[in-house]
Coordinates of C-alpha atoms in Angstrom, one line a residue:
Chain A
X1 CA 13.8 -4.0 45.3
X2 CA 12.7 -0.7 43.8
X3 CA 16.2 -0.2 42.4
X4 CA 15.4 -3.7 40.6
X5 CA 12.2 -2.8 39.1
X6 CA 13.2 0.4 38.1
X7 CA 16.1 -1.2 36.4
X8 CA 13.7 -3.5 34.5
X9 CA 11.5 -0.8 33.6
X10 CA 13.9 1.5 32.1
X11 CA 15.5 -1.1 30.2
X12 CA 12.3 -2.0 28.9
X13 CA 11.1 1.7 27.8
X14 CA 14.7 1.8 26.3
X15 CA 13.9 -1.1 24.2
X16 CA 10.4 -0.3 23.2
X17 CA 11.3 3.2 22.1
X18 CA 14.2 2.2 20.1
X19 CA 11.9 -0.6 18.6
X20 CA 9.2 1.4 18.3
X21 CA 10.9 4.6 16.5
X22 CA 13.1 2.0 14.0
X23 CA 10.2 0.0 12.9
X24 CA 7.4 2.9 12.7
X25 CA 8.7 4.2 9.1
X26 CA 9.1 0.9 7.9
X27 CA 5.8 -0.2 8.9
X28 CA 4.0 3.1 7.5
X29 CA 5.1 2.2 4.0
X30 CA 4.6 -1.7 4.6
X31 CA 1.3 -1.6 5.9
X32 CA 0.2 1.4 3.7
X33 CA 1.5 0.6 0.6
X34 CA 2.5 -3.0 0.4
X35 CA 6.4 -2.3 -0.7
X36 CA 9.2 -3.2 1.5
X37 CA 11.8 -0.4 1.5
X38 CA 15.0 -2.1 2.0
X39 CA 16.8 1.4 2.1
X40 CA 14.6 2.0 5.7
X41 CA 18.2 2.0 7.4
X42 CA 19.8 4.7 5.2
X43 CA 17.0 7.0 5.7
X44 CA 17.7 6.9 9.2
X45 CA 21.4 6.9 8.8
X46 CA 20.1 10.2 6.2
X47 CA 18.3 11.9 9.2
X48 CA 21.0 11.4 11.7
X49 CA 23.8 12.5 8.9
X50 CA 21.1 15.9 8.5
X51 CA 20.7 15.9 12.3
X52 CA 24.6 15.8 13.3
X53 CA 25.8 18.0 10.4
X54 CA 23.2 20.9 11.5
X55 CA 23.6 20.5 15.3
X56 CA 26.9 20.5 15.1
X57 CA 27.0 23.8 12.9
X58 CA 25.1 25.4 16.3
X59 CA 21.6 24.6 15.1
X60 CA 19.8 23.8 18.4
X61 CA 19.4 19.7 18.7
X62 CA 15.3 19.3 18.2
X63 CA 14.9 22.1 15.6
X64 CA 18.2 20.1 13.8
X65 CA 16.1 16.5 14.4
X66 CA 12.8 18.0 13.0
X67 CA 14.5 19.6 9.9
X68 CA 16.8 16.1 9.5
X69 CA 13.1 14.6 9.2
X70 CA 11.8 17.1 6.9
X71 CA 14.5 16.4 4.6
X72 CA 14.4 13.0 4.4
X73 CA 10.5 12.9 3.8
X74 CA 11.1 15.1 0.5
X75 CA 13.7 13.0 -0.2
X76 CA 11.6 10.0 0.0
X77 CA 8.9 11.5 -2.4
X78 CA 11.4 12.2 -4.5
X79 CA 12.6 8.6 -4.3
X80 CA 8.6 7.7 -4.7
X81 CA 7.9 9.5 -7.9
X82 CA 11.0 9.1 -9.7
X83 CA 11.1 4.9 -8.8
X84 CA 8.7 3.4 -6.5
X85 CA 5.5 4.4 -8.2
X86 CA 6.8 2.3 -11.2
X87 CA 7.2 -0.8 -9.4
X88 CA 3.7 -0.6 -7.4
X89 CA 2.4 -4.3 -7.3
X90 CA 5.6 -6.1 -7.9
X91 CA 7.1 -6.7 -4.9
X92 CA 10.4 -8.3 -5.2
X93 CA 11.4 -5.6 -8.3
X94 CA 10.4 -2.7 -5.0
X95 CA 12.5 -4.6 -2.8
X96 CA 16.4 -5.1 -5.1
X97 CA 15.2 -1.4 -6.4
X98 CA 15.2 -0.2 -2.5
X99 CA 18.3 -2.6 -1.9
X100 CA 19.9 -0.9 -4.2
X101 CA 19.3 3.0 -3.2
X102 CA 20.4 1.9 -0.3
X103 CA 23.4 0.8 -1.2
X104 CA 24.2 3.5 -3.4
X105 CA 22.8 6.0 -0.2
X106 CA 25.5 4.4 2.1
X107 CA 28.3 3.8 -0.1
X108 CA 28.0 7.8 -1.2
X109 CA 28.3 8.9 2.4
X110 CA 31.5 7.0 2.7
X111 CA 32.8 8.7 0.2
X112 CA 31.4 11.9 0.2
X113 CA 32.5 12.1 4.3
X114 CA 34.6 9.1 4.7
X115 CA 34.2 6.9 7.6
X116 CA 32.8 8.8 10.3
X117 CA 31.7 12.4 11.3
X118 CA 31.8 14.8 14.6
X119 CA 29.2 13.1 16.6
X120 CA 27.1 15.0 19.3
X121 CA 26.6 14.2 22.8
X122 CA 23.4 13.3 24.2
X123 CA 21.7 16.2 25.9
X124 CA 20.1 16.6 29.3
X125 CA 22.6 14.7 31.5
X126 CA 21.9 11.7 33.7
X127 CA 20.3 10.6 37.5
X128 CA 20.8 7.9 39.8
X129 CA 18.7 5.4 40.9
X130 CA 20.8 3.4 43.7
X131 CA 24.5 2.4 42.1
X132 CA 23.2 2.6 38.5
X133 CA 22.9 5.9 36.2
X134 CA 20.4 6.2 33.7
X135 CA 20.4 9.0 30.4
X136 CA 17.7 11.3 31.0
X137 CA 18.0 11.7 27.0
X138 CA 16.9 7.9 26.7
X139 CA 13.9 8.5 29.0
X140 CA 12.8 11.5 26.6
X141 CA 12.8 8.9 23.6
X142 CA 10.5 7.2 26.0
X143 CA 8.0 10.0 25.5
X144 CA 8.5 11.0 22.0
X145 CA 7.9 7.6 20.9
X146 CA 4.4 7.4 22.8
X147 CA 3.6 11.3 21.7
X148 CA 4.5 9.9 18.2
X149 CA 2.0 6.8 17.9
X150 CA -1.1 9.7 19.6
X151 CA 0.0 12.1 16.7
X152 CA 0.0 9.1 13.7
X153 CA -3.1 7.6 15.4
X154 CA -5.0 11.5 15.1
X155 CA -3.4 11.5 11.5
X156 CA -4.9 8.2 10.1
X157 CA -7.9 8.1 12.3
X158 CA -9.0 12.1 12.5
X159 CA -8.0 13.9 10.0
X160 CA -9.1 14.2 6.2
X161 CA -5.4 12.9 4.9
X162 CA -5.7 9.6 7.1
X163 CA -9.6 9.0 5.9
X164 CA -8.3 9.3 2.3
X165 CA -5.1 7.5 2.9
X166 CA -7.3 4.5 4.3
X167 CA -9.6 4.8 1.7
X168 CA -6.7 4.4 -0.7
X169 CA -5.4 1.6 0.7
X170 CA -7.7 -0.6 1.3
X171 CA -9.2 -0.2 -1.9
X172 CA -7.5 2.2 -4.7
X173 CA -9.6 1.7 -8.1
X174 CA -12.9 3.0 -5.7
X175 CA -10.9 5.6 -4.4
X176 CA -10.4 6.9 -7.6
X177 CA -13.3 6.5 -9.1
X178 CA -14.9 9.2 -5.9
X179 CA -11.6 11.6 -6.9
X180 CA -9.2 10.4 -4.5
X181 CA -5.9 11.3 -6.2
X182 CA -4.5 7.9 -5.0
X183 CA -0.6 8.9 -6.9
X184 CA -0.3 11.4 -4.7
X185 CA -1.6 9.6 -1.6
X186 CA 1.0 7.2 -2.2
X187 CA 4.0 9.9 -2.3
X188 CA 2.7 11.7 0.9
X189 CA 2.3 7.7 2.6
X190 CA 6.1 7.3 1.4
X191 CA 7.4 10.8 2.3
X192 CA 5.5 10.2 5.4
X193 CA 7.9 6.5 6.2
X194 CA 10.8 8.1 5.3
X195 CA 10.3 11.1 7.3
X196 CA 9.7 9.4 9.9
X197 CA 12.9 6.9 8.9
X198 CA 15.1 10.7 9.1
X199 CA 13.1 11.5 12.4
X200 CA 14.0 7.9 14.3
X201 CA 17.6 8.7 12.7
X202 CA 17.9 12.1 14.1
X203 CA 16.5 11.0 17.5
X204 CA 19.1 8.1 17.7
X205 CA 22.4 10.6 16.6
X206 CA 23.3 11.7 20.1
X207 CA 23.5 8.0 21.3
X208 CA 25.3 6.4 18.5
X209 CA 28.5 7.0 16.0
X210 CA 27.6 8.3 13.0
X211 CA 28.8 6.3 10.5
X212 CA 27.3 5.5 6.8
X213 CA 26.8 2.1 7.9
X214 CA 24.5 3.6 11.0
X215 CA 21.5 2.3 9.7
X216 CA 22.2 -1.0 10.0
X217 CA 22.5 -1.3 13.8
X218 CA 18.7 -0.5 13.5
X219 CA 17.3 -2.7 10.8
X220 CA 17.2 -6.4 11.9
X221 CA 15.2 -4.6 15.4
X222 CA 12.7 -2.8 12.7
X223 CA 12.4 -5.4 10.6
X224 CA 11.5 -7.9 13.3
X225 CA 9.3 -5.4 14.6
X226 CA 7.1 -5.1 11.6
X227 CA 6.7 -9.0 11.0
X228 CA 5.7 -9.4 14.5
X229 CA 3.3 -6.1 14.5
X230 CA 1.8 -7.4 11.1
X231 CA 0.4 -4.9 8.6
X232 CA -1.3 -3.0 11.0
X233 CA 1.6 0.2 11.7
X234 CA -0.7 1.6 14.6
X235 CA -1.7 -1.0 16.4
X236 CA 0.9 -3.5 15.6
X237 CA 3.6 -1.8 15.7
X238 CA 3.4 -0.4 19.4
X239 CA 2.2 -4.0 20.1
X240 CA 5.2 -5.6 18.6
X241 CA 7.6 -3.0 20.5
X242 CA 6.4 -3.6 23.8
X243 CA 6.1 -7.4 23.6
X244 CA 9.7 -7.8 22.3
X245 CA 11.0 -4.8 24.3
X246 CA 9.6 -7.1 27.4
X247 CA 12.0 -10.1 26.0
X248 CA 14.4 -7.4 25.2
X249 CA 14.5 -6.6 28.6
X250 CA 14.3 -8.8 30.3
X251 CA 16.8 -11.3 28.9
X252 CA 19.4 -8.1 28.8
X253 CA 19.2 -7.3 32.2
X254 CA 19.9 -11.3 33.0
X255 CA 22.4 -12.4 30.2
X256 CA 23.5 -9.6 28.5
X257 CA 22.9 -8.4 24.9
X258 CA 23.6 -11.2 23.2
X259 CA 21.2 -13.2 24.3
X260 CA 19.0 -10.6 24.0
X261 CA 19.2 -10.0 20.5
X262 CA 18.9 -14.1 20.5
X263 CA 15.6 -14.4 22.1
X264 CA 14.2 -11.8 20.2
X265 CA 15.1 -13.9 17.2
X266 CA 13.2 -16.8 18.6
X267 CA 10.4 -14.9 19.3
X268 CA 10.0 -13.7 15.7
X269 CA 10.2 -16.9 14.4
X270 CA 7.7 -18.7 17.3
X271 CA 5.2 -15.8 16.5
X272 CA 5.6 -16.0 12.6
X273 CA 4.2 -19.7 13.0
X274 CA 1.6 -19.4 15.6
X275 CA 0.5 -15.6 14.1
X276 CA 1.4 -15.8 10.1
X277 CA -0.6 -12.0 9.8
X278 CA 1.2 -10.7 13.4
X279 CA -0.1 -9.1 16.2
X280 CA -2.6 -6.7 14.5
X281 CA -3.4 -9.7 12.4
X282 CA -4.6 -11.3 16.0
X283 CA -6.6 -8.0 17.0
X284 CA -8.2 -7.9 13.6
X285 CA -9.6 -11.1 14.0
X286 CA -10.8 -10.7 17.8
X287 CA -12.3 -7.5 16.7
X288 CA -13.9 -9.0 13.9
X289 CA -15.5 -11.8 16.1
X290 CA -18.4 -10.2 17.3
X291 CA -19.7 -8.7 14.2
X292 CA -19.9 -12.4 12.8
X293 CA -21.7 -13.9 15.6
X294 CA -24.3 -11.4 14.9
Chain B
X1 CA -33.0 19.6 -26.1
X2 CA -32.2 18.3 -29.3
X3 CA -29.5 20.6 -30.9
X4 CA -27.8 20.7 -27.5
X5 CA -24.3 19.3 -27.1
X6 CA -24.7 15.7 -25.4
X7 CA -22.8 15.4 -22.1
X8 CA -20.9 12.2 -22.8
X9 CA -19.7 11.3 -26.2
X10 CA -17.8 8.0 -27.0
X11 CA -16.5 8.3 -31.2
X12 CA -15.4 5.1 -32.5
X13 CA -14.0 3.8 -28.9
X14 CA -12.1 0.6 -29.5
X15 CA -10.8 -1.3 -26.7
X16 CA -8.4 -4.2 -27.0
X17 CA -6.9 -6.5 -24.6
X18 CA -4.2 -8.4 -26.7
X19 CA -5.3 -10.4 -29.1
X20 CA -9.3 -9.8 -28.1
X21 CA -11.6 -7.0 -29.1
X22 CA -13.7 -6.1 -26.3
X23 CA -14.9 -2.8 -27.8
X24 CA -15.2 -1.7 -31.5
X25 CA -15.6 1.3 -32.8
X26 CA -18.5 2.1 -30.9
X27 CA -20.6 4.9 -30.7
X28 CA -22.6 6.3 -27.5
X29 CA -24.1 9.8 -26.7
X30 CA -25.6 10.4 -23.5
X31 CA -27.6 13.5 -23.5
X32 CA -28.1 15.9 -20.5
X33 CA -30.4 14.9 -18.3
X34 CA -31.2 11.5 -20.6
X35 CA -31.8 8.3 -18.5
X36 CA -30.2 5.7 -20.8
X37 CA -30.1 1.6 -20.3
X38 CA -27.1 -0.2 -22.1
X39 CA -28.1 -3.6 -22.2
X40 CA -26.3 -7.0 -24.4
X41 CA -25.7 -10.3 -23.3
X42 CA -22.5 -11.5 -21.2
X43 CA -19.4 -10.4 -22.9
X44 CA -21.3 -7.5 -25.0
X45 CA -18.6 -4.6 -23.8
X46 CA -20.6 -3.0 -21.5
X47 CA -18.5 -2.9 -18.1
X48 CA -15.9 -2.5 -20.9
X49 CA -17.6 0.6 -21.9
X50 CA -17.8 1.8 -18.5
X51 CA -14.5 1.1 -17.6
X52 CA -13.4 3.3 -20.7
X53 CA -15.8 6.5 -19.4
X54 CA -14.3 6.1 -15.5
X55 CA -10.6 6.3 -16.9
X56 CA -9.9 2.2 -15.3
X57 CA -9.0 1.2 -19.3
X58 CA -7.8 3.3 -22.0
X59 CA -9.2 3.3 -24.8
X60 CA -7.4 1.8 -27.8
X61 CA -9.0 4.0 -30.7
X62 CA -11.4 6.5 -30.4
X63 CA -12.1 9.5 -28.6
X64 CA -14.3 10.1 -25.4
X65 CA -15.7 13.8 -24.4
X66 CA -17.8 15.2 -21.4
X67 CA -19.1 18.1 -21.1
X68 CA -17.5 19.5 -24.2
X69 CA -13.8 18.4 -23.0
X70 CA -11.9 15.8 -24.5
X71 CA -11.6 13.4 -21.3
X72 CA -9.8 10.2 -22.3
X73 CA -6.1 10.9 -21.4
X74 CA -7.6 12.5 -17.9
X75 CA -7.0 9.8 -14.9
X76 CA -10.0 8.4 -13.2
X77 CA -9.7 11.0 -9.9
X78 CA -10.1 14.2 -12.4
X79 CA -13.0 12.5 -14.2
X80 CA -14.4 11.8 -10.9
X81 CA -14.2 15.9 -9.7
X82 CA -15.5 16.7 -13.1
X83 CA -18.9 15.4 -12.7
X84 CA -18.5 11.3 -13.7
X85 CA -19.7 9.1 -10.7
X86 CA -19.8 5.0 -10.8
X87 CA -21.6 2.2 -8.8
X88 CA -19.7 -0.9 -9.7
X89 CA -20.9 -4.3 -10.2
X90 CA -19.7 -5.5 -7.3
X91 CA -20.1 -3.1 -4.5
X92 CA -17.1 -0.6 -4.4
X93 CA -18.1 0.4 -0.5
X94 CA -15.5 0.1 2.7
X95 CA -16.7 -3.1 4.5
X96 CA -14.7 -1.9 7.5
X97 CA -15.2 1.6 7.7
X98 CA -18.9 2.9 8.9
X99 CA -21.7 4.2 6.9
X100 CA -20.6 8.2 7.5
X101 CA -16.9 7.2 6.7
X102 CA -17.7 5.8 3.4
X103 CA -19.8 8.9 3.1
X104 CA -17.2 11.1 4.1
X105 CA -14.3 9.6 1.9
X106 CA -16.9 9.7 -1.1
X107 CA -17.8 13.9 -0.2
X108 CA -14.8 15.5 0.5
X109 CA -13.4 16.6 -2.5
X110 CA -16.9 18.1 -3.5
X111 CA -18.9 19.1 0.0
X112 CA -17.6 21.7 2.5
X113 CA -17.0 20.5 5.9
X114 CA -19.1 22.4 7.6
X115 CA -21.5 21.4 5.0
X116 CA -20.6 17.5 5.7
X117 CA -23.0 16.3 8.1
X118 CA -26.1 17.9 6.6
X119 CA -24.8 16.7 2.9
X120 CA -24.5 13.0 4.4
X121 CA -27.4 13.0 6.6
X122 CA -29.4 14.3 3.5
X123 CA -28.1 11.4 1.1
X124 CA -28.4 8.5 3.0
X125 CA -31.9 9.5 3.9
X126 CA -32.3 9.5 -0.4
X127 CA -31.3 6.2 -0.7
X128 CA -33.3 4.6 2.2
X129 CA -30.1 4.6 4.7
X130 CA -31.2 7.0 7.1
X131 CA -30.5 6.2 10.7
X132 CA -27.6 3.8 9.6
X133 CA -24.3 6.2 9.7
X134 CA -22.9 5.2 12.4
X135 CA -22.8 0.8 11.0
X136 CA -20.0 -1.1 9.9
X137 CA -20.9 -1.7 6.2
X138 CA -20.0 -5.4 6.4
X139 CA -22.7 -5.4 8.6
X140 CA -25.4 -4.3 5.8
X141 CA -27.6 -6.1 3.9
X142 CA -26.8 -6.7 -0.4
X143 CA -28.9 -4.3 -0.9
X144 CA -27.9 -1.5 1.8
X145 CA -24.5 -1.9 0.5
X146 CA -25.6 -1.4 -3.4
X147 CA -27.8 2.1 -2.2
X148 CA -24.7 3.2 0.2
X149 CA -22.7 3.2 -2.8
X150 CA -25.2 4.7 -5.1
X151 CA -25.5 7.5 -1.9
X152 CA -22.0 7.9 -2.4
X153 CA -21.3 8.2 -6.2
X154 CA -24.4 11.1 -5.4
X155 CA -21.9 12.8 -3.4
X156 CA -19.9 14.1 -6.0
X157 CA -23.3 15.8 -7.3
X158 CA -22.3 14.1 -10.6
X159 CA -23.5 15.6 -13.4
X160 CA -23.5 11.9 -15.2
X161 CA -24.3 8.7 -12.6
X162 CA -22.7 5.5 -14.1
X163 CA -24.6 2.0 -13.0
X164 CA -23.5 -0.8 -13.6
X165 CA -25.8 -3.6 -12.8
X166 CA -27.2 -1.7 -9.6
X167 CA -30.4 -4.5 -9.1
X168 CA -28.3 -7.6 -9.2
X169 CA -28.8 -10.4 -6.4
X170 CA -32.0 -7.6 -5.3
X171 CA -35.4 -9.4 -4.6
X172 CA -38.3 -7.8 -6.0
X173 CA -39.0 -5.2 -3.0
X174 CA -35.4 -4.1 -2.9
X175 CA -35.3 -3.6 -7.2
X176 CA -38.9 -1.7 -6.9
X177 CA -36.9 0.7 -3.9
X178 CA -34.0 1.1 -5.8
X179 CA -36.3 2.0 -9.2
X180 CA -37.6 4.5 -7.2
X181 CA -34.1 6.2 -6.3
X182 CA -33.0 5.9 -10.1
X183 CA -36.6 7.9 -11.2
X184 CA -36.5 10.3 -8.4
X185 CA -32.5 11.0 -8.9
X186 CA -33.4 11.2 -13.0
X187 CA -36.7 13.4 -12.2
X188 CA -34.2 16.2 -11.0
X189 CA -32.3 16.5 -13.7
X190 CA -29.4 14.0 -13.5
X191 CA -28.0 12.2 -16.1
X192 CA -28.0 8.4 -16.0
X193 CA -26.6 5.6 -18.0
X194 CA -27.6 2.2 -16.5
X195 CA -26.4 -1.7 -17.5
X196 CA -28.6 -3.9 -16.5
X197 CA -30.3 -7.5 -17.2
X198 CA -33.5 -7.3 -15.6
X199 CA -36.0 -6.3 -18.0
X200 CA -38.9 -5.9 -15.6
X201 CA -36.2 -3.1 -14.4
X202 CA -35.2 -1.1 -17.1
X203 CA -39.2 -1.4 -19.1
X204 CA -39.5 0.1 -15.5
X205 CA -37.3 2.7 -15.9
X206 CA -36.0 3.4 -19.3
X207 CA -36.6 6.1 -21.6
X208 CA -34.0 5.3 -24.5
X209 CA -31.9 1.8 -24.5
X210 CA -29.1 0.9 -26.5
X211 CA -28.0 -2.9 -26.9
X212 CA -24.5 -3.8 -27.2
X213 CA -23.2 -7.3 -29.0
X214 CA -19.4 -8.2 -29.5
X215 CA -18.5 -5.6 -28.5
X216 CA -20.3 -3.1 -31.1
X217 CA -23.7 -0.9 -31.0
X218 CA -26.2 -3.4 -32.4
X219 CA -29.4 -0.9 -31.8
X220 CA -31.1 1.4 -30.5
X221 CA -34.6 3.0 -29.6
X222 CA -36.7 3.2 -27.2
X223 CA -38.0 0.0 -25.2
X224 CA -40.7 -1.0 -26.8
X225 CA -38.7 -0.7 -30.5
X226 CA -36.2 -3.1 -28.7
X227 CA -38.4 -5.4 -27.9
X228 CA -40.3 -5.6 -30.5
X229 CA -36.5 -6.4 -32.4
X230 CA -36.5 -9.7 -33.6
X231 CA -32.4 -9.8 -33.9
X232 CA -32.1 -8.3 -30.4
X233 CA -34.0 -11.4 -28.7
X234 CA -32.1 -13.7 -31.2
X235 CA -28.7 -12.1 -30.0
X236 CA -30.3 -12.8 -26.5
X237 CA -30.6 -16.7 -27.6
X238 CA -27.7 -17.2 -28.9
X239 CA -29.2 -17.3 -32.7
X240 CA -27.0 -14.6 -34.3

């Protein structure tokens, strides 16, 4: 019996976590700034490239994760300045111009490295509950991935960057006008997604091949994510993880991955039609609900 | 005060928007300290004219200075830290974020935070907000929202206040509180340039008044010369 459950649950906080850290990037620069970055899976595959090559050179594995994120954030404000901020407000032009850096991203690491690099193993070893082992590694993603959500909430809610950031996006030309300097807002947002693109990237690297196509195992989960959380990246997004890390889960444990990944599918689409705005579309409106009857 | 160099000077500012001149080669000083109305029917220029000073539009032709720098290549944030504050037409406030959050996002380039709380406590009690920080803004009155966001454009301690229309959809109790805020804000030494079309309001208020039409200066004076112009009640009915 408690074998079972524990099972259940740590497939579950397997699911969630790797939900969770694919889709939070993605869902910064969504919610934030309106622009779908279709190159979301090569940053990741960027940070766990950064991550590998420095880990495997003797650089301890977090220090290697953190600098993998680092660099991909200043990569990504490089990528804002020099072509996101001229597509701002054009959505489809953001989304082939993101296509395409990532195309070029991926295709240049199969050239520059060829088809695969030196992986590392997954640190901290394994226990058993019953007849089953479980990765202590995949437990420790658990934790980051919550730790991560109580840092960006303290960011956007607490701090100075996260009043002007919300001040930005919710309404730019009065930002301005009370010296906001919304340009750079929007790099730091975008450096912000991509750096935390590298860091989900750099977190995955021990449990995956690293391959220039990495990115891709990731981005139909993220993507999913983010429709179902809505525009909402810290509430939705947790929301979205744990709801379809539940399905996840459950329907793994049962049938296997392939249904899985099929019922998550069906989920997305169910909650598109019932929930257009997603799940932090849902708790805007409850939240909203007493202020009107007022 | 008259030798002194005015704070804001527009030189033949043109503004157009394809095919349509919205400004032409107009001319405005505002002097330090001067509480000026700009005033016009629909369609004059004047938001236009605002826009211009803020940094929103860029101005065609013509140059636009403050404080004795050239200011019309600057983007709107630098105008903003340089002294140039704005209540829109329609209220530019945070419906979801509270009273002090608006506050806050409005003061932080230009308060200390340790000076923060006094700053905003001392602000919102100026415009009649007092007791309010902690409120969801959609959850103010027309009015409360219009003086939140003249409390906020104070929080920059501009040197020039921009308002554009700040009585509009006010009853009469609400414009008579809000002329009080514009004297007392004007009484210590701050420059303000106000468009407005009540004219209970800016007789009210108004020291100097210039009238825009299509888009050009079409006079200026003080409020009883404008009224007493016979072409600026004709451009008013539609005669000219």
């Amino acid at each position: 019996m408690f074998d079972g459950l524990f099972n259940w649950f740590y497939q579950f906080q397997v699911s969630f976590s790797f939900l969770l850290l694919s889709a939070i990037g993605l869902a910064v620069i969504f919610g934030m700034m309106g622009v779908i970055n279709l190159a979301h899976g090569e940053f990741m595959m960027l940070g766990a490239y950064a991550t590998t090559f420095l880990a495997v050179k003797g650089v301890p594995l977090a220090l290697a994760i953190l600098i993998g994120a680092l660099a991909v954030g200043v990569f990504g404000a490089v990528i804002e300045m020099l072509v996101i901020r001229r597509l701002y407000g054009r959505l489809l032009d953001s989304v082939a111009a993101t296509w395409a850096i990532g195309l070029i991203l991926s295709q240049g690491m199969l050239i520059l490295t060829g088809p695969s690099i030196q992986g590392v193993s997954s640190p901290f070893g394994s226990f058993s509950v019953g007849a089953i082992s479980y990765s202590w590694y995949r437990i420790v993603l658990g934790v980051v991935s919550l730790l991560l959500i109580a840092g960006l909430y303290i960011l956007f809610m607490k701090t100075e960057f996260g009043l002007r950031a919300r001040a930005t996006i919710q309404n730019q030309p009065i930002a301005r006008s009370l010296g906001v300097d919304t340009a750079r807002m929007y790099t730091l947002t975008f450096a912000l997604g991509s750096a935390l693109a590298g860091l989900a990237g750099g977190l995955f690297a021990p449990t995956a091949t690293i391959v220039p196509f990495f990115g891709t195992n990731y981005t139909v989960e993220a993507f999913v994510t983010v429709i179902v959380g809505g525009a909402n990246a810290l509430v939705g997004t947790p929301l979205a993880a744990a709801s379809l890390g539940v399905i996840n889960a459950a329907l793994g444990t049962k049938y296997g991955l392939y249904i899985a990944r099929v019922g998550l599918l069906l989920t997305t689409i169910v909650i598109i039609r019932v929930l257009p705005t997603g799940i932090s579309g849902l708790v805007e409106r409850w939240r909203m609900r007493p202020a009107r009857q007022r | 005060m008259a030798d002194a160099q005015p704070l804001l000077m527009l030189d033949n500012v043109s503004k157009r928007f394809g095919g349509l001149r919205a400004v032409s080669d107009m001319n405005l000083t505002v002097g330090q300290g001067e509480l000026r109305c700009l005033i016009g029917p629909n369609g004059a220029g004047k938001s236009t004219i605002f826009k211009l000073i803020m940094g929103f539009e860029r101005p065609t032709s013509g140059t636009i200075a403050f404080g004795g720098d050239r200011i019309d290549g600057w983007p709107t944030w630098k105008r903003a830290r340089q002294g140039l504050s704005i209540k829109m037409q329609i209220p530019g406030v945070y419906p979801e974020l509270s009273v002090q959050d608006n506050m806050r996002v409005a003061a932080q380039n230009h308060v200390a935070s340790h000076e923060m709380a006094e700053s905003i406590r001392g602000l919102l009690a100026r415009v009649g907000l007092d007791g309010l920080a902690g409120e969801q803004v959609k959850n103010l009155s027309h009015g409360q929202q219009q003086w939140l966001e003249i409390g906020m454009a104070l929080s920059a301690k501009p040197k020039l206040l921009l308002l554009d229309e700040p009585t509009a959809g006010m009853g009469p109790g609400e414009t008579e509180a809000t002329a009080r805020i514009v004297e007392s804000l004007n009484a210590d030494g701050m420059a303000i340039l106000v468009i407005e079309h009540d004219m209970a309001f800016i007789r009210r208020i108004a020291r100097t008044v210039t009238v825009m039409n299509l888009g050009k200066l079409f006079a200026e004076g003080t409020i009883t010369e404008i009224e007493a112009n016979q072409d600026v009640t004709d451009i008013y009915l539609g005669r000219s």
